[in-house]
Amino acid sequence: MSDTTTEERPDGPERPEGTEGTAEQPQAPDTGATMVAPGATGRFWSTRRRPSAVAALLLLAATVLLLADLAAVRAGRPALGGVRRRLAGELSQRPLDDVWVLVGAGVAAALGLWLLVLALTPGVRGILPMRRTNPDIRAGLDRTAAAMVLRDRAMEVPGVRTARVKMRRRKADVRVVAHFRELDEVGGDVRSRLEEAVRGLGLSRPPSLAVKVRRPERKKG
């Protein structure tokens, strides 16, 4: 007599024949969010608080003077004050090629150009933009923090005595002092270690590396 093993199936609807051993793959819910492929992103824009405050104060002062003149006219008094009356008289009498007129025009043009540059440029240079993988999230890395990370990675290389890193938006200048090993070997190890570190920072535009290795200066005397 042989033993017979019976497999009990759980209660529920029976599977159609030929479908045992297969499982349906769960489908991700459609949330409507669009994932963004990693790539370059633009710089962060500055709020320009100080230039905005200066421009607002100048406009406020001009508006107050204009309202004071309007109130004086309504009250039956002369519109311009003493200083403004003299200034208006000087401007009406001086020719256009006068030195002070040209200087004033140059200053006004320079201020206008400065405001246009502030309005059309991002301005935030201390934050390095990172790669975006989600349209609702933007991340940035402080330039000083990035330089500290690269410096610490350079110090891990055998033979490195000191390391200095100056981080720019497009380039990282690395100055290394090696007290033993060949300079070429130290420079190659430092470069490979920093290239890996730069990839780990996740920046949208990884900076190029400029590595210089030298011996420590000999003390005189």
PDB file of C-alpha atoms in Angstrom:
ATOM      1  CA  MET A   1       0.000   0.000   0.000  1.00  0.00           C
ATOM      2  CA  SER A   2       1.437   3.326  -1.014  1.00  0.00           C
ATOM      3  CA  ASP A   3       0.908   6.621   0.780  1.00  0.00           C
ATOM      4  CA  THR A   4      -1.123   9.231  -1.080  1.00  0.00           C
ATOM      5  CA  THR A   5      -0.515  12.973  -0.530  1.00  0.00           C
ATOM      6  CA  THR A   6      -3.462  15.254  -1.006  1.00  0.00           C
ATOM      7  CA  GLU A   7      -2.959  19.030  -1.551  1.00  0.00           C
ATOM      8  CA  GLU A   8      -5.755  21.204  -0.289  1.00  0.00           C
ATOM      9  CA  ARG A   9      -6.371  24.465  -2.100  1.00  0.00           C
ATOM     10  CA  PRO A  10      -7.677  27.502  -0.243  1.00  0.00           C
ATOM     11  CA  ASP A  11     -11.272  28.423  -0.647  1.00  0.00           C
ATOM     12  CA  GLY A  12     -11.948  30.714  -3.516  1.00  0.00           C
ATOM     13  CA  PRO A  13     -12.636  30.722  -7.214  1.00  0.00           C
ATOM     14  CA  GLU A  14     -10.856  28.055  -9.134  1.00  0.00           C
ATOM     15  CA  ARG A  15      -8.148  29.082 -11.582  1.00  0.00           C
ATOM     16  CA  PRO A  16      -8.644  28.287 -15.202  1.00  0.00           C
ATOM     17  CA  GLU A  17      -6.680  25.392 -16.540  1.00  0.00           C
ATOM     18  CA  GLY A  18      -3.199  26.236 -17.799  1.00  0.00           C
ATOM     19  CA  THR A  19      -2.813  29.274 -15.565  1.00  0.00           C
ATOM     20  CA  GLU A  20      -1.366  27.646 -12.437  1.00  0.00           C
ATOM     21  CA  GLY A  21       2.049  28.898 -11.415  1.00  0.00           C
ATOM     22  CA  THR A  22       1.571  32.348 -12.927  1.00  0.00           C
ATOM     23  CA  ALA A  23       0.909  35.573 -11.096  1.00  0.00           C
ATOM     24  CA  GLU A  24      -0.388  38.871 -12.296  1.00  0.00           C
ATOM     25  CA  GLN A  25       2.137  41.733 -12.095  1.00  0.00           C
ATOM     26  CA  PRO A  26       0.821  44.622 -10.006  1.00  0.00           C
ATOM     27  CA  GLN A  27       0.436  47.832 -11.921  1.00  0.00           C
ATOM     28  CA  ALA A  28       1.688  51.096 -10.471  1.00  0.00           C
ATOM     29  CA  PRO A  29      -1.124  53.561  -9.829  1.00  0.00           C
ATOM     30  CA  ASP A  30      -1.342  56.437 -12.219  1.00  0.00           C
ATOM     31  CA  THR A  31      -0.699  59.498 -10.068  1.00  0.00           C
ATOM     32  CA  GLY A  32      -0.395  61.912 -12.951  1.00  0.00           C
ATOM     33  CA  ALA A  33       3.168  62.929 -11.964  1.00  0.00           C
ATOM     34  CA  THR A  34       5.753  63.055 -14.710  1.00  0.00           C
ATOM     35  CA  MET A  35       9.246  61.959 -13.828  1.00  0.00           C
ATOM     36  CA  VAL A  36      12.041  64.088 -15.203  1.00  0.00           C
ATOM     37  CA  ALA A  37      15.135  62.439 -16.600  1.00  0.00           C
ATOM     38  CA  PRO A  38      18.327  63.463 -14.809  1.00  0.00           C
ATOM     39  CA  GLY A  39      19.984  66.335 -16.590  1.00  0.00           C
ATOM     40  CA  ALA A  40      21.244  69.886 -16.366  1.00  0.00           C
ATOM     41  CA  THR A  41      19.137  72.425 -14.534  1.00  0.00           C
ATOM     42  CA  GLY A  42      19.408  76.155 -14.354  1.00  0.00           C
ATOM     43  CA  ARG A  43      20.885  78.167 -11.524  1.00  0.00           C
ATOM     44  CA  PHE A  44      18.836  79.418  -8.622  1.00  0.00           C
ATOM     45  CA  TRP A  45      17.545  82.966  -8.985  1.00  0.00           C
ATOM     46  CA  SER A  46      18.257  85.560  -6.335  1.00  0.00           C
ATOM     47  CA  THR A  47      15.459  87.571  -4.752  1.00  0.00           C
ATOM     48  CA  ARG A  48      17.584  90.763  -5.077  1.00  0.00           C
ATOM     49  CA  ARG A  49      16.408  92.217  -1.781  1.00  0.00           C
ATOM     50  CA  ARG A  50      18.963  95.024  -1.557  1.00  0.00           C
ATOM     51  CA  PRO A  51      18.645  96.350  -5.128  1.00  0.00           C
ATOM     52  CA  SER A  52      14.860  96.078  -4.851  1.00  0.00           C
ATOM     53  CA  ALA A  53      14.919  98.009  -1.577  1.00  0.00           C
ATOM     54  CA  VAL A  54      17.119 100.752  -3.077  1.00  0.00           C
ATOM     55  CA  ALA A  55      14.907 101.085  -6.153  1.00  0.00           C
ATOM     56  CA  ALA A  56      11.784 101.126  -3.976  1.00  0.00           C
ATOM     57  CA  LEU A  57      13.225 103.865  -1.746  1.00  0.00           C
ATOM     58  CA  LEU A  58      14.175 106.015  -4.733  1.00  0.00           C
ATOM     59  CA  LEU A  59      10.712 105.636  -6.242  1.00  0.00           C
ATOM     60  CA  LEU A  60       9.166 106.410  -2.862  1.00  0.00           C
ATOM     61  CA  ALA A  61      11.235 109.595  -2.526  1.00  0.00           C
ATOM     62  CA  ALA A  62      10.281 110.729  -6.031  1.00  0.00           C
ATOM     63  CA  THR A  63       6.624 109.985  -5.351  1.00  0.00           C
ATOM     64  CA  VAL A  64       6.697 111.941  -2.069  1.00  0.00           C
ATOM     65  CA  LEU A  65       8.220 114.990  -3.799  1.00  0.00           C
ATOM     66  CA  LEU A  66       5.625 114.795  -6.567  1.00  0.00           C
ATOM     67  CA  LEU A  67       2.779 114.574  -4.062  1.00  0.00           C
ATOM     68  CA  ALA A  68       4.255 117.495  -2.102  1.00  0.00           C
ATOM     69  CA  ASP A  69       4.258 119.605  -5.270  1.00  0.00           C
ATOM     70  CA  LEU A  70       0.674 118.614  -6.042  1.00  0.00           C
ATOM     71  CA  ALA A  71      -0.395 119.493  -2.509  1.00  0.00           C
ATOM     72  CA  ALA A  72       1.396 122.844  -2.754  1.00  0.00           C
ATOM     73  CA  VAL A  73      -0.373 123.648  -6.017  1.00  0.00           C
ATOM     74  CA  ARG A  74      -3.720 122.760  -4.467  1.00  0.00           C
ATOM     75  CA  ALA A  75      -2.941 125.040  -1.539  1.00  0.00           C
ATOM     76  CA  GLY A  76      -2.054 127.957  -3.833  1.00  0.00           C
ATOM     77  CA  ARG A  77       1.696 127.848  -3.156  1.00  0.00           C
ATOM     78  CA  PRO A  78       4.591 127.472  -5.618  1.00  0.00           C
ATOM     79  CA  ALA A  79       5.141 123.863  -6.628  1.00  0.00           C
ATOM     80  CA  LEU A  80       8.928 123.548  -6.429  1.00  0.00           C
ATOM     81  CA  GLY A  81      10.945 123.970  -3.273  1.00  0.00           C
ATOM     82  CA  GLY A  82      14.045 126.147  -3.045  1.00  0.00           C
ATOM     83  CA  VAL A  83      16.602 123.442  -3.849  1.00  0.00           C
ATOM     84  CA  ARG A  84      14.505 121.868  -6.567  1.00  0.00           C
ATOM     85  CA  ARG A  85      13.803 125.296  -8.089  1.00  0.00           C
ATOM     86  CA  ARG A  86      17.509 126.050  -8.329  1.00  0.00           C
ATOM     87  CA  LEU A  87      18.212 122.597  -9.760  1.00  0.00           C
ATOM     88  CA  ALA A  88      15.526 123.049 -12.403  1.00  0.00           C
ATOM     89  CA  GLY A  89      16.974 126.455 -13.300  1.00  0.00           C
ATOM     90  CA  GLU A  90      20.475 125.030 -13.653  1.00  0.00           C
ATOM     91  CA  LEU A  91      19.254 122.188 -15.885  1.00  0.00           C
ATOM     92  CA  SER A  92      17.326 124.592 -18.113  1.00  0.00           C
ATOM     93  CA  GLN A  93      20.356 126.884 -18.601  1.00  0.00           C
ATOM     94  CA  ARG A  94      23.185 124.367 -19.015  1.00  0.00           C
ATOM     95  CA  PRO A  95      23.848 123.033 -22.555  1.00  0.00           C
ATOM     96  CA  LEU A  96      23.703 119.321 -23.342  1.00  0.00           C
ATOM     97  CA  ASP A  97      27.477 119.077 -23.797  1.00  0.00           C
ATOM     98  CA  ASP A  98      28.170 120.411 -20.318  1.00  0.00           C
ATOM     99  CA  VAL A  99      30.448 118.201 -18.221  1.00  0.00           C
ATOM    100  CA  TRP A 100      28.045 117.856 -15.307  1.00  0.00           C
ATOM    101  CA  VAL A 101      25.134 117.034 -17.623  1.00  0.00           C
ATOM    102  CA  LEU A 102      27.202 114.324 -19.325  1.00  0.00           C
ATOM    103  CA  VAL A 103      28.325 112.932 -15.953  1.00  0.00           C
ATOM    104  CA  GLY A 104      24.757 112.799 -14.685  1.00  0.00           C
ATOM    105  CA  ALA A 105      23.571 111.118 -17.885  1.00  0.00           C
ATOM    106  CA  GLY A 106      26.393 108.546 -17.615  1.00  0.00           C
ATOM    107  CA  VAL A 107      25.521 107.773 -14.007  1.00  0.00           C
ATOM    108  CA  ALA A 108      21.835 107.351 -14.865  1.00  0.00           C
ATOM    109  CA  ALA A 109      22.701 105.073 -17.815  1.00  0.00           C
ATOM    110  CA  ALA A 110      25.030 102.984 -15.624  1.00  0.00           C
ATOM    111  CA  LEU A 111      22.338 102.580 -12.966  1.00  0.00           C
ATOM    112  CA  GLY A 112      19.804 101.558 -15.606  1.00  0.00           C
ATOM    113  CA  LEU A 113      22.213  99.004 -17.095  1.00  0.00           C
ATOM    114  CA  TRP A 114      22.922  97.663 -13.617  1.00  0.00           C
ATOM    115  CA  LEU A 115      19.217  97.167 -12.955  1.00  0.00           C
ATOM    116  CA  LEU A 116      18.811  95.364 -16.294  1.00  0.00           C
ATOM    117  CA  VAL A 117      21.705  93.019 -15.496  1.00  0.00           C
ATOM    118  CA  LEU A 118      20.202  92.278 -12.093  1.00  0.00           C
ATOM    119  CA  ALA A 119      16.838  91.550 -13.671  1.00  0.00           C
ATOM    120  CA  LEU A 120      18.165  89.233 -16.400  1.00  0.00           C
ATOM    121  CA  THR A 121      20.767  87.181 -14.479  1.00  0.00           C
ATOM    122  CA  PRO A 122      20.227  84.552 -11.749  1.00  0.00           C
ATOM    123  CA  GLY A 123      22.738  86.001  -9.333  1.00  0.00           C
ATOM    124  CA  VAL A 124      23.047  83.078  -6.884  1.00  0.00           C
ATOM    125  CA  ARG A 125      26.634  81.966  -7.376  1.00  0.00           C
ATOM    126  CA  GLY A 126      27.196  80.184  -4.064  1.00  0.00           C
ATOM    127  CA  ILE A 127      24.682  77.374  -4.756  1.00  0.00           C
ATOM    128  CA  LEU A 128      25.496  74.648  -7.294  1.00  0.00           C
ATOM    129  CA  PRO A 129      22.312  73.125  -8.812  1.00  0.00           C
ATOM    130  CA  MET A 130      21.905  69.359  -8.535  1.00  0.00           C
ATOM    131  CA  ARG A 131      20.293  66.911 -10.949  1.00  0.00           C
ATOM    132  CA  ARG A 132      16.500  66.818 -10.916  1.00  0.00           C
ATOM    133  CA  THR A 133      14.617  63.528 -10.878  1.00  0.00           C
ATOM    134  CA  ASN A 134      11.265  65.005  -9.871  1.00  0.00           C
ATOM    135  CA  PRO A 135       9.610  68.108 -11.317  1.00  0.00           C
ATOM    136  CA  ASP A 136       8.474  69.293  -7.881  1.00  0.00           C
ATOM    137  CA  ILE A 137      11.861  69.119  -6.169  1.00  0.00           C
ATOM    138  CA  ARG A 138      14.921  71.291  -6.750  1.00  0.00           C
ATOM    139  CA  ALA A 139      18.100  70.781  -4.785  1.00  0.00           C
ATOM    140  CA  GLY A 140      21.342  72.709  -4.583  1.00  0.00           C
ATOM    141  CA  LEU A 141      24.709  72.215  -2.909  1.00  0.00           C
ATOM    142  CA  ASP A 142      26.619  75.007  -1.234  1.00  0.00           C
ATOM    143  CA  ARG A 143      29.892  75.671  -3.034  1.00  0.00           C
ATOM    144  CA  THR A 144      31.873  75.762   0.208  1.00  0.00           C
ATOM    145  CA  ALA A 145      30.450  72.402   1.273  1.00  0.00           C
ATOM    146  CA  ALA A 146      31.356  70.874  -2.096  1.00  0.00           C
ATOM    147  CA  ALA A 147      34.922  72.165  -1.745  1.00  0.00           C
ATOM    148  CA  MET A 148      35.173  70.625   1.741  1.00  0.00           C
ATOM    149  CA  VAL A 149      34.020  67.251   0.415  1.00  0.00           C
ATOM    150  CA  LEU A 150      36.630  67.280  -2.341  1.00  0.00           C
ATOM    151  CA  ARG A 151      39.333  68.368   0.086  1.00  0.00           C
ATOM    152  CA  ASP A 152      38.514  65.524   2.474  1.00  0.00           C
ATOM    153  CA  ARG A 153      38.648  63.012  -0.398  1.00  0.00           C
ATOM    154  CA  ALA A 154      42.008  64.362  -1.505  1.00  0.00           C
ATOM    155  CA  MET A 155      43.392  64.031   2.017  1.00  0.00           C
ATOM    156  CA  GLU A 156      42.546  60.314   1.964  1.00  0.00           C
ATOM    157  CA  VAL A 157      45.141  59.669  -0.756  1.00  0.00           C
ATOM    158  CA  PRO A 158      48.433  58.299   0.643  1.00  0.00           C
ATOM    159  CA  GLY A 159      51.227  60.831   0.402  1.00  0.00           C
ATOM    160  CA  VAL A 160      49.041  63.945   0.582  1.00  0.00           C
ATOM    161  CA  ARG A 161      50.112  66.326   3.310  1.00  0.00           C
ATOM    162  CA  THR A 162      47.780  69.255   2.687  1.00  0.00           C
ATOM    163  CA  ALA A 163      45.066  69.990   0.137  1.00  0.00           C
ATOM    164  CA  ARG A 164      43.248  73.153  -0.844  1.00  0.00           C
ATOM    165  CA  VAL A 165      40.207  73.270  -3.096  1.00  0.00           C
ATOM    166  CA  LYS A 166      38.750  76.394  -4.687  1.00  0.00           C
ATOM    167  CA  MET A 167      35.322  75.618  -6.097  1.00  0.00           C
ATOM    168  CA  ARG A 168      33.906  77.561  -9.016  1.00  0.00           C
ATOM    169  CA  ARG A 169      30.758  76.979 -11.025  1.00  0.00           C
ATOM    170  CA  ARG A 170      32.530  75.207 -13.884  1.00  0.00           C
ATOM    171  CA  LYS A 171      35.920  74.286 -12.419  1.00  0.00           C
ATOM    172  CA  ALA A 172      37.511  73.021  -9.204  1.00  0.00           C
ATOM    173  CA  ASP A 173      41.117  74.082  -8.590  1.00  0.00           C
ATOM    174  CA  VAL A 174      42.922  71.597  -6.356  1.00  0.00           C
ATOM    175  CA  ARG A 175      46.336  72.338  -4.834  1.00  0.00           C
ATOM    176  CA  VAL A 176      48.021  69.371  -3.148  1.00  0.00           C
ATOM    177  CA  VAL A 177      51.273  69.173  -1.198  1.00  0.00           C
ATOM    178  CA  ALA A 178      52.796  65.674  -1.174  1.00  0.00           C
ATOM    179  CA  HIS A 179      55.557  64.796   1.264  1.00  0.00           C
ATOM    180  CA  PHE A 180      56.334  61.310  -0.096  1.00  0.00           C
ATOM    181  CA  ARG A 181      55.640  59.160  -3.202  1.00  0.00           C
ATOM    182  CA  GLU A 182      56.145  60.358  -6.735  1.00  0.00           C
ATOM    183  CA  LEU A 183      54.231  63.479  -7.685  1.00  0.00           C
ATOM    184  CA  ASP A 184      52.734  61.880 -10.798  1.00  0.00           C
ATOM    185  CA  GLU A 185      51.419  58.940  -8.789  1.00  0.00           C
ATOM    186  CA  VAL A 186      49.922  61.191  -6.150  1.00  0.00           C
ATOM    187  CA  GLY A 187      48.371  63.431  -8.793  1.00  0.00           C
ATOM    188  CA  GLY A 188      46.828  60.461 -10.611  1.00  0.00           C
ATOM    189  CA  ASP A 189      45.374  59.008  -7.414  1.00  0.00           C
ATOM    190  CA  VAL A 190      44.013  62.390  -6.347  1.00  0.00           C
ATOM    191  CA  ARG A 191      42.374  62.958  -9.722  1.00  0.00           C
ATOM    192  CA  SER A 192      40.741  59.533  -9.804  1.00  0.00           C
ATOM    193  CA  ARG A 193      39.500  59.928  -6.230  1.00  0.00           C
ATOM    194  CA  LEU A 194      38.098  63.402  -6.929  1.00  0.00           C
ATOM    195  CA  GLU A 195      36.432  62.333 -10.176  1.00  0.00           C
ATOM    196  CA  GLU A 196      34.562  59.704  -8.201  1.00  0.00           C
ATOM    197  CA  ALA A 197      33.706  62.257  -5.520  1.00  0.00           C
ATOM    198  CA  VAL A 198      32.388  64.731  -8.105  1.00  0.00           C
ATOM    199  CA  ARG A 199      30.091  62.068  -9.541  1.00  0.00           C
ATOM    200  CA  GLY A 200      28.820  61.374  -6.039  1.00  0.00           C
ATOM    201  CA  LEU A 201      27.876  65.017  -5.491  1.00  0.00           C
ATOM    202  CA  GLY A 202      25.037  64.681  -8.006  1.00  0.00           C
ATOM    203  CA  LEU A 203      25.574  68.072  -9.615  1.00  0.00           C
ATOM    204  CA  SER A 204      23.739  68.863 -12.818  1.00  0.00           C
ATOM    205  CA  ARG A 205      26.931  70.273 -14.330  1.00  0.00           C
ATOM    206  CA  PRO A 206      29.930  68.488 -12.818  1.00  0.00           C
ATOM    207  CA  PRO A 207      32.911  70.857 -12.673  1.00  0.00           C
ATOM    208  CA  SER A 208      36.181  70.052 -14.374  1.00  0.00           C
ATOM    209  CA  LEU A 209      39.207  69.304 -12.224  1.00  0.00           C
ATOM    210  CA  ALA A 210      42.543  71.102 -12.252  1.00  0.00           C
ATOM    211  CA  VAL A 211      44.950  69.236  -9.977  1.00  0.00           C
ATOM    212  CA  LYS A 212      48.424  70.522  -9.154  1.00  0.00           C
ATOM    213  CA  VAL A 213      50.811  68.617  -6.897  1.00  0.00           C
ATOM    214  CA  ARG A 214      54.046  69.961  -5.432  1.00  0.00           C
ATOM    215  CA  ARG A 215      56.557  69.270  -2.704  1.00  0.00           C
ATOM    216  CA  PRO A 216      56.490  71.215   0.569  1.00  0.00           C
ATOM    217  CA  GLU A 217      58.714  74.257   0.660  1.00  0.00           C
ATOM    218  CA  ARG A 218      61.993  73.776   2.428  1.00  0.00           C
ATOM    219  CA  LYS A 219      62.554  75.903   5.482  1.00  0.00           C
ATOM    220  CA  LYS A 220      65.455  78.320   5.142  1.00  0.00           C
ATOM    221  CA  GLY A 221      68.174  78.436   7.785  1.00  0.00           C
TER     222      GLY A 221
END
